[in-house]
Coordinates of C-alpha atoms in Angstrom, one line a residue:
M335 CA 1.0 -22.0 -4.3
L336 CA -2.8 -21.9 -4.4
E337 CA -2.8 -25.3 -6.1
R338 CA -0.7 -26.7 -3.3
W339 CA -3.1 -25.4 -0.6
N340 CA -6.0 -26.7 -2.6
R341 CA -4.4 -30.2 -2.6
L342 CA -3.7 -30.0 1.1
L343 CA -7.1 -28.9 2.1
S344 CA -9.2 -30.7 -0.6
L345 CA -11.6 -27.8 -1.1
A346 CA -14.9 -28.8 -2.6
D347 CA -14.2 -31.6 -5.1
G348 CA -10.4 -31.0 -4.9
T349 CA -10.1 -28.9 -8.0
L350 CA -10.3 -25.2 -8.7
S351 CA -11.0 -23.8 -12.1
V352 CA -8.3 -22.1 -14.1
Y353 CA -10.3 -18.9 -13.9
V354 CA -10.4 -19.0 -10.1
I355 CA -6.7 -19.7 -9.8
A356 CA -5.8 -16.9 -12.2
L357 CA -8.1 -14.5 -10.3
V358 CA -6.6 -15.3 -7.0
E359 CA -3.1 -14.9 -8.4
V360 CA -3.8 -11.5 -9.8
T361 CA -5.5 -10.4 -6.6
G362 CA -2.5 -11.6 -4.6
E363 CA -0.1 -9.8 -6.8
T364 CA -2.1 -6.6 -6.4
Y365 CA -1.9 -6.9 -2.6
R366 CA 1.8 -7.8 -2.7
E367 CA 2.4 -4.6 -4.6
R368 CA 0.4 -2.5 -2.2
L369 CA 2.0 -3.9 0.9
T370 CA 5.5 -2.9 -0.4
D371 CA 4.3 0.6 -1.4
L372 CA 4.8 3.1 1.4
S373 CA 2.8 5.8 -0.4
W374 CA -0.3 3.5 -0.6
F375 CA 0.1 2.6 3.1
M376 CA 0.2 6.3 4.1
T377 CA -2.8 7.1 2.0
E378 CA -4.8 4.3 3.6
L379 CA -3.6 5.3 7.0
N380 CA -4.4 9.0 6.7
E381 CA -7.8 8.7 5.0
P382 CA -9.8 7.7 8.1
I383 CA -7.9 10.2 10.2
A384 CA -8.8 13.0 7.7
R385 CA -12.5 12.1 7.8

């Protein structure tokens, strides 16, 4: 998906390194897991309230 956006927007010289693509995919997967985890959400919600 990132490669598709890169082609559409023509970022920089139109190419992203393999490392950057892998890093974004791993980061995206982490956020996808967190967004589907109710426990993580409640922890993030309650922390500022507890402070």
